[in-house]
């Protein structure tokens, strides 16, 4: 087993780290203060990433993307995690659900998004259906050759910028061993479609400058050409997206934790109390030991899950473990980073209080910690018939 990075992987790591340090870090405090990203800055980040040839690294080369394998993509995302998400998402990673586009949909949605000419957002969650996505109430019903959509989605990231939305709605019901569940279909919905409204969502404690939106559908008419994938086949498209996005979350948590750790080691070595560096007190030095051990564990768990995907092996359980452990690790590491900095850790002169706040959402979005535990335990018990 070879844990060394290839030349290409090392180049990706070095390039992204340097980009994040020079193009992202200097703007973070201002974006945090403003609560939004100035348009010019957003355009500038996207343009620079495009110039470097790094836009849409997650998409296959056949559709114009970077075509990175999962391990290399994970390394890239780990470095992006060292920057504020409000800014790094302009790096541009189209939703992989777009690969379900066919025919003209590819010209209208997939290719322009991969080129960075259009932005996408993905909507599953509803006020009444979060973890239980198959309990969704937003519905599409047939009307001749068209579909009419009614209902509401909330917590939708990228809603501020998206030119179009990948929206998953119910297109009927089916009896399952767990009772009646919704059949789900994906639709491509352009901003500005009559009967479709995008309004600002809630103010969140995490990731200021990375807003969420509410989508309202009121008799919104869509032609059949807007169906993404097969009618009633949306669950698979949605699940494929969820697994990729969970790996992204895990990788970014590892990157952010390392950044918090870097501050902590520095502080432990430089800050003196009682006539010596505080790191020499076992109470502080042992915290560092625990932090780096947990960060490395999350890192390897995440890379190993990515490696399984590249090897064509089943990875649902490993991705769930990586997402669960990396997000919970980040909460502990950012908390200890503040403790090591004492009172200054809570002040916004340092970014640590921001890392700590940002960490909170990671255990919730893209499937809560409880849902990851559910996936893991189910994968262990199901083969035994339990
Ligand atoms: C800032 C933000 C941005 C988001 N962006 C998007 C987006 O772009 N697109 C999108 O579609 N969604 C998005 N989401 C939604 C996100 O994925 C959901 O918040 C998440 O899936 C949890 O759903 P919920 O918030 O409704 O919580 P609920 O599902 O109501 O869960 C509440 C609690 O019950 C627990 N629980 C629920 N079911 C079980 C169970 N079976 N076993 C044990 N515990 C359980 C949960 O773990 C949790 O602790 C976003 C959320 C946030 C906060």
Coordinates of C-alpha atoms and ligand atoms in Angstrom, one line a residue:
X1 CA 0.0 0.0 0.0
X2 CA 1.4 3.4 -1.1
X3 CA 0.4 6.4 0.8
X4 CA 2.6 8.8 -1.1
X5 CA 1.0 11.5 -3.3
X6 CA 1.7 11.4 -7.0
X7 CA 3.4 14.4 -8.6
X8 CA 0.0 15.5 -10.0
X9 CA -1.7 15.2 -6.6
X10 CA 1.1 17.2 -4.9
X11 CA 0.7 19.8 -7.6
X12 CA -3.0 20.0 -6.9
X13 CA -2.5 20.3 -3.1
X14 CA 0.2 23.0 -3.5
X15 CA -1.8 25.0 -6.1
X16 CA -5.0 25.0 -4.1
X17 CA -3.3 25.8 -0.8
X18 CA -1.5 28.7 -2.3
X19 CA -4.7 30.0 -4.0
X20 CA -6.6 29.7 -0.7
X21 CA -3.9 31.6 1.2
X22 CA -3.5 34.4 -1.3
X23 CA -7.0 34.8 -2.8
X24 CA -9.4 33.7 -0.1
X25 CA -7.8 34.3 3.4
X26 CA -7.3 38.1 2.8
X27 CA -11.1 38.6 2.2
X28 CA -12.5 36.3 4.9
X29 CA -12.9 38.9 7.7
X30 CA -14.5 41.4 5.4
X31 CA -17.1 38.9 4.1
X32 CA -17.8 37.8 7.6
X33 CA -18.4 41.5 8.6
X34 CA -20.6 42.2 5.5
X35 CA -22.5 38.9 5.6
X36 CA -22.3 38.6 1.9
X37 CA -19.8 38.3 -0.9
X38 CA -19.4 41.4 -3.1
X39 CA -20.2 40.4 -6.7
X40 CA -16.9 41.6 -8.1
X41 CA -15.0 39.4 -5.6
X42 CA -17.1 36.4 -6.5
X43 CA -16.4 37.0 -10.3
X44 CA -12.7 37.4 -9.6
X45 CA -12.4 34.1 -7.7
X46 CA -14.2 32.2 -10.4
X47 CA -12.2 33.8 -13.2
X48 CA -8.9 33.0 -11.5
X49 CA -9.9 29.4 -11.0
X50 CA -11.0 29.2 -14.7
X51 CA -7.6 30.7 -15.8
X52 CA -5.8 28.0 -13.8
X53 CA -7.9 25.4 -15.5
X54 CA -9.2 24.1 -12.2
X55 CA -12.9 24.9 -12.6
X56 CA -15.4 22.0 -12.2
X57 CA -12.7 19.5 -11.1
X58 CA -15.3 17.0 -10.1
X59 CA -16.9 16.6 -13.5
X60 CA -15.6 14.1 -16.1
X61 CA -13.3 15.3 -18.9
X62 CA -15.8 14.1 -21.5
X63 CA -18.1 16.9 -20.4
X64 CA -15.4 19.5 -20.1
X65 CA -14.5 19.0 -16.4
X66 CA -11.3 18.4 -14.6
X67 CA -11.9 14.7 -14.4
X68 CA -10.1 14.2 -11.1
X69 CA -10.3 10.8 -9.5
X70 CA -12.0 10.7 -6.0
X71 CA -8.7 10.7 -4.1
X72 CA -7.3 13.7 -5.9
X73 CA -10.6 15.5 -5.6
X74 CA -10.7 14.8 -1.9
X75 CA -7.2 16.3 -1.6
X76 CA -8.3 19.4 -3.5
X77 CA -11.4 19.7 -1.3
X78 CA -9.3 19.3 1.9
X79 CA -7.3 22.3 0.8
X80 CA -10.4 24.3 -0.1
X81 CA -11.7 23.5 3.4
X82 CA -8.9 25.8 4.8
X83 CA -10.8 28.8 3.4
X84 CA -14.2 30.3 4.2
X85 CA -17.0 28.5 2.4
X86 CA -18.7 31.7 1.5
X87 CA -15.7 32.3 -0.9
X88 CA -14.4 28.9 -1.8
X89 CA -17.7 27.7 -3.3
X90 CA -17.0 30.1 -6.2
X91 CA -14.3 27.6 -7.1
X92 CA -17.2 25.9 -8.8
X93 CA -18.1 22.3 -8.4
X94 CA -21.3 21.6 -10.4
X95 CA -23.7 19.2 -8.8
X96 CA -22.9 15.7 -10.1
X97 CA -26.7 15.2 -10.5
X98 CA -26.3 17.2 -13.7
X99 CA -24.7 14.1 -15.3
X100 CA -28.2 12.8 -15.6
X101 CA -28.9 15.5 -18.2
X102 CA -29.6 14.1 -21.7
X103 CA -29.8 15.5 -25.2
X104 CA -30.6 19.3 -25.3
X105 CA -30.4 19.4 -21.5
X106 CA -26.6 18.9 -21.8
X107 CA -26.3 22.0 -24.0
X108 CA -28.6 24.1 -21.9
X109 CA -27.5 23.1 -18.4
X110 CA -24.6 20.7 -18.1
X111 CA -22.0 22.2 -20.4
X112 CA -22.6 25.9 -19.5
X113 CA -22.4 25.0 -15.8
X114 CA -19.2 23.1 -16.2
X115 CA -17.8 26.1 -18.1
X116 CA -18.8 28.4 -15.3
X117 CA -21.3 30.3 -17.4
X118 CA -24.3 29.2 -15.3
X119 CA -24.7 28.3 -11.7
X120 CA -26.8 25.5 -10.3
X121 CA -28.4 24.7 -6.9
X122 CA -30.0 21.5 -5.7
X123 CA -33.2 21.3 -3.7
X124 CA -34.5 18.3 -1.8
X125 CA -35.3 19.6 1.7
X126 CA -38.7 21.0 2.8
X127 CA -40.0 22.5 6.0
X128 CA -41.8 19.2 6.7
X129 CA -39.2 16.8 5.2
X130 CA -35.5 17.0 6.1
X131 CA -33.9 13.6 7.0
X132 CA -37.0 11.9 5.8
X133 CA -36.7 13.0 2.1
X134 CA -39.2 10.4 0.9
X135 CA -41.8 12.1 3.1
X136 CA -41.6 15.2 0.8
X137 CA -44.8 17.0 0.0
X138 CA -43.7 19.2 -2.9
X139 CA -45.5 17.5 -5.8
X140 CA -45.6 17.4 -9.6
X141 CA -48.7 16.3 -11.4
X142 CA -49.2 15.7 -15.1
X143 CA -51.2 18.1 -17.2
X144 CA -51.2 16.8 -20.7
X145 CA -47.5 16.7 -21.8
X146 CA -46.6 19.2 -19.0
X147 CA -46.0 19.0 -15.3
X148 CA -47.5 21.3 -12.7
X149 CA -45.4 21.7 -9.5
X150 CA -46.7 22.9 -6.1
X151 CA -45.0 23.2 -2.8
X152 CA -42.0 24.6 -0.9
X153 CA -38.3 23.8 -0.5
X154 CA -36.2 25.5 2.2
X155 CA -32.5 25.7 3.3
X156 CA -31.4 25.8 -0.3
X157 CA -27.7 26.8 -0.6
X158 CA -26.6 28.7 -3.7
X159 CA -30.1 30.0 -4.2
X160 CA -28.7 33.5 -4.3
X161 CA -26.6 32.8 -7.4
X162 CA -28.2 29.9 -9.2
X163 CA -29.4 30.4 -12.8
X164 CA -31.4 27.2 -12.4
X165 CA -32.3 24.6 -9.8
X166 CA -32.3 20.8 -9.7
X167 CA -35.5 20.2 -7.8
X168 CA -36.6 16.8 -6.4
X169 CA -40.4 16.5 -6.0
X170 CA -42.9 13.7 -5.4
X171 CA -44.5 12.3 -8.5
X172 CA -46.7 9.7 -6.7
X173 CA -46.6 7.1 -3.9
X174 CA -45.6 3.5 -3.6
X175 CA -46.0 0.9 -0.9
X176 CA -42.6 -0.1 0.6
X177 CA -41.8 -2.4 3.6
X178 CA -41.6 0.8 5.6
X179 CA -45.1 1.9 4.6
X180 CA -46.2 4.4 1.9
X181 CA -43.3 6.5 0.5
X182 CA -43.1 9.1 -2.2
X183 CA -41.8 8.4 -5.6
X184 CA -39.4 11.1 -6.6
X185 CA -38.5 12.8 -9.8
X186 CA -35.8 15.4 -10.5
X187 CA -36.7 18.6 -12.5
X188 CA -34.6 21.4 -14.0
X189 CA -36.2 24.7 -13.1
X190 CA -34.9 28.0 -14.5
X191 CA -34.9 31.0 -12.3
X192 CA -37.8 33.3 -13.5
X193 CA -40.1 30.4 -14.5
X194 CA -43.7 31.6 -13.9
X195 CA -45.1 30.1 -10.7
X196 CA -41.6 29.7 -9.2
X197 CA -40.3 32.2 -6.6
X198 CA -36.9 32.3 -4.8
X199 CA -36.9 34.2 -1.6
X200 CA -34.2 34.7 1.1
X201 CA -34.1 32.1 3.8
X202 CA -32.9 32.2 7.4
X203 CA -29.9 33.8 9.1
X204 CA -27.5 31.0 10.1
X205 CA -24.8 31.0 12.8
X206 CA -22.6 29.0 10.4
X207 CA -20.9 30.2 7.2
X208 CA -21.9 33.8 7.1
X209 CA -22.0 35.1 3.5
X210 CA -23.2 31.6 2.3
X211 CA -26.9 32.2 2.3
X212 CA -29.8 29.8 2.1
X213 CA -33.1 30.4 0.2
X214 CA -36.7 29.3 0.2
X215 CA -38.2 28.1 -3.1
X216 CA -42.0 28.4 -3.7
X217 CA -43.9 26.6 -6.4
X218 CA -47.4 27.6 -7.2
X219 CA -48.9 25.8 -10.2
X220 CA -45.5 26.1 -11.8
X221 CA -45.8 24.6 -15.4
X222 CA -42.8 22.7 -16.8
X223 CA -42.6 20.9 -20.1
X224 CA -41.6 17.2 -20.0
X225 CA -38.2 18.2 -21.4
X226 CA -37.3 19.6 -17.9
X227 CA -37.4 16.2 -16.3
X228 CA -33.9 15.2 -15.1
X229 CA -33.3 11.5 -15.6
X230 CA -36.3 9.1 -15.5
X231 CA -39.7 9.9 -14.2
X232 CA -39.9 8.3 -10.6
X233 CA -36.1 7.7 -10.9
X234 CA -35.0 10.7 -8.8
X235 CA -34.1 8.8 -5.7
X236 CA -31.0 7.3 -7.3
X237 CA -29.9 10.6 -8.8
X238 CA -30.4 12.2 -5.3
X239 CA -28.5 9.5 -3.5
X240 CA -25.6 9.6 -5.9
X241 CA -25.4 13.4 -5.2
X242 CA -25.6 12.9 -1.5
X243 CA -22.7 10.4 -1.3
X244 CA -20.5 12.7 -3.3
X245 CA -21.4 15.7 -1.2
X246 CA -20.8 13.9 2.1
X247 CA -17.3 13.1 1.0
X248 CA -16.8 16.7 0.2
X249 CA -18.1 17.8 3.6
X250 CA -15.7 15.3 5.3
X251 CA -12.7 16.5 3.3
X252 CA -13.4 20.2 4.0
X253 CA -13.8 19.5 7.7
X254 CA -10.3 17.9 7.7
X255 CA -8.9 21.0 6.0
X256 CA -10.6 23.4 8.4
X257 CA -9.5 21.4 11.4
X258 CA -5.9 21.5 10.3
X259 CA -6.1 25.2 10.0
X260 CA -7.5 25.5 13.5
X261 CA -4.8 23.2 14.7
X262 CA -2.0 25.3 13.1
X263 CA -3.2 28.2 15.1
X264 CA -3.3 26.1 18.2
X265 CA 0.3 24.7 17.9
X266 CA 1.6 28.2 17.3
X267 CA -0.2 29.5 20.3
X268 CA 0.9 26.6 22.6
X269 CA 4.5 27.3 21.6
X270 CA 4.5 31.1 21.9
X271 CA 2.1 32.0 24.7
X272 CA 3.8 32.0 28.0
X273 CA 2.2 31.7 31.4
X274 CA 3.8 30.9 34.7
X275 CA 7.2 31.5 33.0
X276 CA 6.9 28.9 30.2
X277 CA 5.1 28.2 27.0
X278 CA 1.6 26.9 27.8
X279 CA 2.2 23.9 25.5
X280 CA 4.7 22.6 28.1
X281 CA 1.8 22.1 30.5
X282 CA 0.5 18.6 30.0
X283 CA -3.1 20.0 30.1
X284 CA -2.4 21.9 26.9
X285 CA 0.2 19.6 25.2
X286 CA -2.1 16.6 25.5
X287 CA -4.9 18.5 23.9
X288 CA -2.6 19.0 20.8
X289 CA -1.8 15.3 20.8
X290 CA -5.5 14.4 20.8
X291 CA -6.3 17.0 18.2
X292 CA -3.7 15.9 15.6
X293 CA -4.6 12.2 16.2
X294 CA -8.2 12.8 15.5
X295 CA -7.5 15.0 12.5
X296 CA -5.2 12.3 11.0
X297 CA -7.8 9.7 11.7
X298 CA -10.5 11.7 9.9
X299 CA -8.2 12.4 7.0
X300 CA -7.3 8.7 6.5
X301 CA -11.0 7.7 6.9
X302 CA -12.0 10.2 4.2
X303 CA -9.2 9.3 1.8
X304 CA -9.8 5.6 2.3
X305 CA -13.5 6.1 1.3
X306 CA -12.4 8.1 -1.8
X307 CA -10.0 5.3 -2.7
X308 CA -12.8 2.7 -2.5
X309 CA -14.9 4.8 -4.9
X310 CA -11.9 4.9 -7.3
X311 CA -11.4 1.2 -6.9
X312 CA -15.1 0.6 -7.8
X313 CA -15.8 -0.8 -4.4
X314 CA -19.0 -0.3 -2.4
X315 CA -18.4 2.8 -0.2
X316 CA -21.7 3.9 1.3
X317 CA -20.7 2.8 4.8
X318 CA -17.2 4.2 4.6
X319 CA -18.5 7.6 3.3
X320 CA -21.0 7.7 6.2
X321 CA -18.2 7.0 8.7
X322 CA -16.0 9.7 7.2
X323 CA -18.8 12.3 7.2
X324 CA -19.8 11.3 10.8
X325 CA -16.3 11.3 12.2
X326 CA -14.8 14.3 10.4
X327 CA -17.7 16.6 11.3
X328 CA -17.7 15.6 14.9
X329 CA -13.9 15.8 15.0
X330 CA -14.1 19.3 13.7
X331 CA -16.5 20.3 16.5
X332 CA -14.0 19.0 19.1
X333 CA -10.9 20.4 17.5
X334 CA -12.3 23.9 17.0
X335 CA -13.6 23.9 20.6
X336 CA -10.2 22.9 21.9
X337 CA -8.5 25.5 19.7
X338 CA -10.5 28.2 21.4
X339 CA -9.7 26.7 24.8
X340 CA -5.9 26.8 24.0
X341 CA -6.3 30.5 23.0
X342 CA -8.2 31.4 26.2
X343 CA -10.3 34.6 26.0
X344 CA -8.7 35.7 22.7
X345 CA -10.1 32.5 21.1
X346 CA -13.6 33.9 21.4
X347 CA -12.8 37.3 19.9
X348 CA -13.2 37.9 16.2
X349 CA -9.7 39.3 15.9
X350 CA -8.9 35.6 15.3
X351 CA -10.9 33.3 13.0
X352 CA -11.2 30.6 15.6
X353 CA -14.7 31.6 16.8
X354 CA -15.8 31.5 13.2
X355 CA -14.3 28.0 12.6
X356 CA -16.2 26.9 15.7
X357 CA -19.5 28.4 14.5
X358 CA -19.0 27.1 11.0
X359 CA -18.4 23.6 12.4
X360 CA -21.9 23.4 13.8
X361 CA -23.7 23.0 10.5
X362 CA -21.5 20.2 9.3
X363 CA -23.1 17.7 11.6
X364 CA -26.5 18.6 10.2
X365 CA -26.4 19.3 6.4
X366 CA -26.0 16.5 3.8
X367 CA -27.4 14.1 6.4
X368 CA -27.2 14.5 10.1
X369 CA -24.8 12.6 12.4
X370 CA -27.7 10.4 13.4
X371 CA -28.6 9.6 9.8
X372 CA -24.9 8.6 9.2
X373 CA -25.0 6.4 12.3
X374 CA -28.2 4.9 10.9
X375 CA -26.6 4.1 7.5
X376 CA -23.5 2.6 9.2
X377 CA -25.5 0.4 11.6
X378 CA -27.9 -0.7 8.9
X379 CA -25.0 -1.8 6.7
X380 CA -23.7 -3.9 9.6
X381 CA -27.0 -5.5 10.6
X382 CA -28.8 -6.0 7.3
X383 CA -26.5 -8.8 6.1
X384 CA -27.5 -10.7 9.3
X385 CA -31.2 -10.3 8.5
X386 CA -31.8 -7.9 11.4
Ligands
LIG1 C1 -27.3 26.0 6.1 C2 -28.0 24.8 5.4 C3 -27.9 24.6 4.1 C4 -28.5 23.6 3.4 N1 -28.5 23.4 2.1 C5 -29.3 22.5 1.5 C6 -29.4 22.5 0.0 O1 -28.7 23.2 -0.7 N2 -30.3 21.6 -0.5 C7 -31.1 20.8 0.2 O2 -31.9 20.0 -0.3 N3 -31.0 20.8 1.6 C8 -30.1 21.6 2.2 N4 -30.0 21.6 3.6 C9 -30.9 20.8 4.4 C10 -30.1 19.7 5.2 O3 -29.7 18.7 4.4 C11 -31.1 19.3 6.3 O4 -31.1 20.3 7.3 C12 -30.7 17.9 7.0 O5 -30.9 16.9 6.1 C13 -31.6 17.7 8.2 O6 -32.9 17.9 8.0 P1 -33.8 18.8 9.0 O7 -33.0 20.1 9.3 O8 -35.1 19.0 8.5 O9 -33.8 18.0 10.4 P2 -34.8 16.8 10.8 O10 -34.7 15.8 9.7 O11 -36.1 17.4 11.2 O12 -34.0 16.2 12.0 C14 -34.1 16.7 13.4 C15 -33.4 15.8 14.3 O13 -34.0 14.5 14.3 C16 -33.0 13.6 14.0 N5 -33.5 12.5 13.2 C17 -34.4 12.5 12.2 N6 -34.6 11.3 11.7 C18 -33.9 10.4 12.5 C19 -33.7 9.0 12.5 N7 -34.3 8.2 11.6 N8 -32.9 8.5 13.4 C20 -32.3 9.3 14.4 N9 -32.5 10.6 14.4 C21 -33.2 11.2 13.4 C22 -31.9 14.3 13.2 O14 -30.7 13.6 13.2 C23 -31.9 15.6 13.9 O15 -31.1 15.5 15.1 C24 -29.3 22.7 4.2 C25 -29.4 22.8 5.6 C26 -28.7 23.9 6.2 C27 -28.8 24.0 7.7

